[in-house]
Structures are given as C-alpha cells and as structure tokens.
Amino acid sequence: MKTAAVKIDVARTSAAKASAGKARVVSKSQAKAARQKLRATKAVGVAKKQLGDPYRYGGTGPGSFDCSGLVQYAWSKAGIRIPRVTHSQYARIKKKVSWRSLKPGDLMFFRGKGHVGMYVGKGRMIHSPSSGKTVRIEKISGWRKASFAGAVRPGA
C-alpha cells in the first residue's frame, strides 16, 4: 500500500512542477501586460490632471501643451519615454493598434498623423486640440472618427 501512495505522490509532484513551469512562461507575458496596463492607467491619470490647461504650440508642459506634448508628458510621468512630435510617435512606437483594439492610454492619430490624442475608454479621448482651446476629453465620433489614421500602444 505504501508503494502505491509514494507513486501517486511522485506523480502529483511531477505534474505540479510541470504546471509551475508553464505558469512561469505565461506569467512573464502576463506580467508585461500588467506593467503596461499600470503605466497606461498612470499616463491617463496624469493627462486628466491637465484638463483645462491651455493649448500652446510647442508646449510640453507643465501648464500648457500642444497635442504631442501632452501625450509625451503624460507617458513620461508613467516611466515611458516617447518621441516629441506626432509623426515620430507613430513611427517609432512599434505596437500598432486597430480601432477595435483600443485600450486606455493608447495614442490615436488623426488627419494624416498630424494630431494625436490619448484614448481614455468608452469611445472618448483626451487631447490638446488647437489654439484658443484647452486640454479636454471628447467623444470620438463624426469627422474625428472619419479622420482616424492609426493608433499605437506605448510601453507594450
């Protein structure tokens, strides 16, 4: 009887070790995804703290921003360095994202990639629109949705 019990324990231990090995492989990608999500949440929070700040051409904050300066500032506070201008942001951030795959923190580009905003969820984005306006959250619909040119996921 003891021999059968020992064989069962050995089988359970081997199965547990094999399962643990697989968990480590999965957990690395899960950990990377969790870190990215945490940083994205931080970037969105930082961007939201800038609501009402005025648009200023070339502005990188704090206190005033242009569109690319706002997203660069927010992501830098989350520990991710991204390029300064929209075209470089799109080109140099490798993880491209489709409209259907957008997650909070993703950078959305419009009008031939000449304007950028940060997706905040529920079909809305935060951005610094243009002269005379302030950092704001807007629903992405109508002409804005029609002018969508692509999206990227920093830190992924």
Short mmCIF file of C-alpha atoms in Angstrom, two decimals:
data_model
loop_
_atom_site.label_atom_id
_atom_site.label_comp_id
_atom_site.label_asym_id
_atom_site.label_seq_id
_atom_site.Cartn_x
_atom_site.Cartn_y
_atom_site.Cartn_z
CA MET A 1 0.00 0.00 0.00
CA LYS A 2 2.86 2.44 0.82
CA THR A 3 4.39 1.89 -2.63
CA ALA A 4 1.17 2.94 -4.36
CA ALA A 5 0.92 6.06 -2.16
CA VAL A 6 4.51 7.04 -2.96
CA LYS A 7 3.89 6.59 -6.71
CA ILE A 8 0.80 8.79 -6.50
CA ASP A 9 2.73 11.49 -4.58
CA VAL A 10 5.57 11.40 -7.13
CA ALA A 11 3.06 11.73 -9.98
CA ARG A 12 1.38 14.69 -8.26
CA THR A 13 4.72 16.39 -7.61
CA SER A 14 5.82 15.93 -11.24
CA ALA A 15 2.51 17.29 -12.51
CA ALA A 16 2.76 20.27 -10.16
CA LYS A 17 6.32 21.03 -11.33
CA ALA A 18 5.30 20.80 -14.99
CA SER A 19 2.33 23.04 -14.34
CA ALA A 20 4.52 25.56 -12.46
CA GLY A 21 6.97 25.67 -15.38
CA LYS A 22 4.17 26.55 -17.77
CA ALA A 23 2.84 29.16 -15.36
CA ARG A 24 6.19 30.96 -15.39
CA VAL A 25 6.16 31.24 -19.18
CA VAL A 26 2.61 32.58 -19.16
CA SER A 27 3.25 34.81 -16.17
CA LYS A 28 6.08 36.66 -17.94
CA SER A 29 3.75 37.84 -20.68
CA GLN A 30 1.00 38.46 -18.16
CA ALA A 31 3.44 40.47 -16.03
CA LYS A 32 4.47 42.55 -19.06
CA ALA A 33 0.82 43.19 -19.94
CA ALA A 34 0.07 44.10 -16.32
CA ARG A 35 3.01 46.55 -16.21
CA GLN A 36 1.86 48.16 -19.46
CA LYS A 37 -1.70 48.47 -18.15
CA LEU A 38 -0.46 50.01 -14.90
CA ARG A 39 1.66 52.54 -16.81
CA ALA A 40 -1.23 53.32 -19.17
CA THR A 41 -3.50 53.95 -16.18
CA LYS A 42 -0.88 56.30 -14.73
CA ALA A 43 -0.48 58.12 -18.09
CA VAL A 44 -4.26 58.60 -18.40
CA GLY A 45 -4.40 59.91 -14.83
CA VAL A 46 -1.59 62.39 -15.48
CA ALA A 47 -3.26 63.58 -18.69
CA LYS A 48 -6.56 64.07 -16.87
CA LYS A 49 -4.83 66.28 -14.30
CA GLN A 50 -4.01 68.63 -17.19
CA LEU A 51 -7.69 69.20 -18.08
CA GLY A 52 -8.25 72.92 -18.65
CA ASP A 53 -4.59 73.70 -19.39
CA PRO A 54 -4.29 75.93 -22.47
CA TYR A 55 -3.05 74.81 -25.88
CA ARG A 56 0.34 76.30 -26.77
CA TYR A 57 2.16 75.45 -29.98
CA GLY A 58 5.31 73.53 -28.99
CA GLY A 59 4.08 73.28 -25.41
CA THR A 60 5.41 70.35 -23.41
CA GLY A 61 4.04 71.38 -20.00
CA PRO A 62 3.54 71.64 -17.27
CA GLY A 63 0.83 74.26 -17.59
CA SER A 64 0.37 74.36 -21.37
CA PHE A 65 0.62 71.78 -24.13
CA ASP A 66 0.25 71.04 -27.79
CA CYS A 67 -1.22 67.66 -28.69
CA SER A 68 2.03 65.67 -28.88
CA GLY A 69 3.49 67.46 -25.87
CA LEU A 70 0.54 66.38 -23.73
CA VAL A 71 0.87 62.68 -24.52
CA GLN A 72 4.66 62.81 -24.23
CA TYR A 73 4.38 64.48 -20.81
CA ALA A 74 1.77 62.00 -19.53
CA TRP A 75 3.70 58.94 -20.66
CA SER A 76 6.98 60.30 -19.27
CA LYS A 77 5.35 60.58 -15.84
CA ALA A 78 4.39 56.91 -16.24
CA GLY A 79 8.03 56.00 -16.90
CA ILE A 80 7.92 55.64 -20.69
CA ARG A 81 9.89 57.94 -23.00
CA ILE A 82 8.23 58.62 -26.33
CA PRO A 83 9.25 60.94 -29.19
CA ARG A 84 8.23 64.59 -29.21
CA VAL A 85 6.23 65.01 -32.44
CA THR A 86 3.23 63.09 -33.80
CA HIS A 87 4.85 61.56 -36.88
CA SER A 88 7.79 60.26 -34.83
CA GLN A 89 5.47 59.00 -32.10
CA TYR A 90 3.57 56.92 -34.64
CA ALA A 91 6.67 55.72 -36.49
CA ARG A 92 8.86 54.84 -33.51
CA ILE A 93 6.33 53.22 -31.19
CA LYS A 94 6.29 49.69 -32.57
CA LYS A 95 3.00 48.30 -31.22
CA LYS A 96 0.30 49.37 -33.70
CA VAL A 97 -3.33 49.05 -32.57
CA SER A 98 -6.57 48.79 -34.54
CA TRP A 99 -9.66 50.88 -33.83
CA ARG A 100 -11.37 47.82 -32.33
CA SER A 101 -8.41 47.00 -30.05
CA LEU A 102 -8.06 50.42 -28.41
CA LYS A 103 -7.33 50.45 -24.68
CA PRO A 104 -6.93 53.39 -22.30
CA GLY A 105 -3.52 55.00 -22.78
CA ASP A 106 -3.26 54.19 -26.49
CA LEU A 107 -2.26 57.10 -28.70
CA MET A 108 -4.71 57.84 -31.51
CA PHE A 109 -3.62 59.75 -34.61
CA PHE A 110 -5.81 61.84 -36.90
CA ARG A 111 -5.58 63.92 -40.10
CA GLY A 112 -2.61 62.17 -41.67
CA LYS A 113 -0.99 61.69 -38.25
CA GLY A 114 -0.77 65.45 -37.69
CA HIS A 115 -2.83 65.32 -34.49
CA VAL A 116 -2.68 62.93 -31.53
CA GLY A 117 -4.91 62.21 -28.55
CA MET A 118 -4.92 59.58 -25.82
CA TYR A 119 -7.75 57.07 -25.62
CA VAL A 120 -9.37 57.12 -22.17
CA GLY A 121 -12.06 54.48 -22.75
CA LYS A 122 -15.78 54.45 -23.56
CA GLY A 123 -15.22 55.99 -27.00
CA ARG A 124 -13.51 59.11 -25.62
CA MET A 125 -10.06 60.66 -25.82
CA ILE A 126 -8.14 63.40 -24.06
CA HIS A 127 -6.19 65.88 -26.19
CA SER A 128 -5.00 69.43 -26.56
CA PRO A 129 -6.95 70.45 -29.67
CA SER A 130 -5.74 73.80 -31.05
CA SER A 131 -5.01 77.47 -30.35
CA GLY A 132 -7.54 79.16 -28.11
CA LYS A 133 -8.71 75.83 -26.67
CA THR A 134 -7.80 73.82 -23.58
CA VAL A 135 -6.96 70.21 -22.79
CA ARG A 136 -10.26 68.35 -22.86
CA ILE A 137 -11.95 64.97 -23.11
CA GLU A 138 -14.09 64.48 -26.20
CA LYS A 139 -16.19 61.71 -27.65
CA ILE A 140 -14.63 60.20 -30.76
CA SER A 141 -17.34 60.42 -33.40
CA GLY A 142 -18.30 62.12 -36.64
CA TRP A 143 -15.46 63.79 -38.52
CA ARG A 144 -12.93 62.86 -35.82
CA LYS A 145 -13.68 59.15 -36.24
CA ALA A 146 -13.61 59.56 -40.03
CA SER A 147 -10.14 61.15 -39.86
CA PHE A 148 -8.65 58.36 -37.67
CA ALA A 149 -5.25 57.47 -39.15
CA GLY A 150 -3.96 54.81 -36.71
CA ALA A 151 -3.05 54.10 -33.10
CA VAL A 152 -0.08 52.84 -31.07
CA ARG A 153 0.40 51.38 -27.60
CA PRO A 154 3.39 52.85 -25.72
CA GLY A 155 5.23 50.55 -23.35
CA ALA A 156 3.94 47.34 -24.95
#
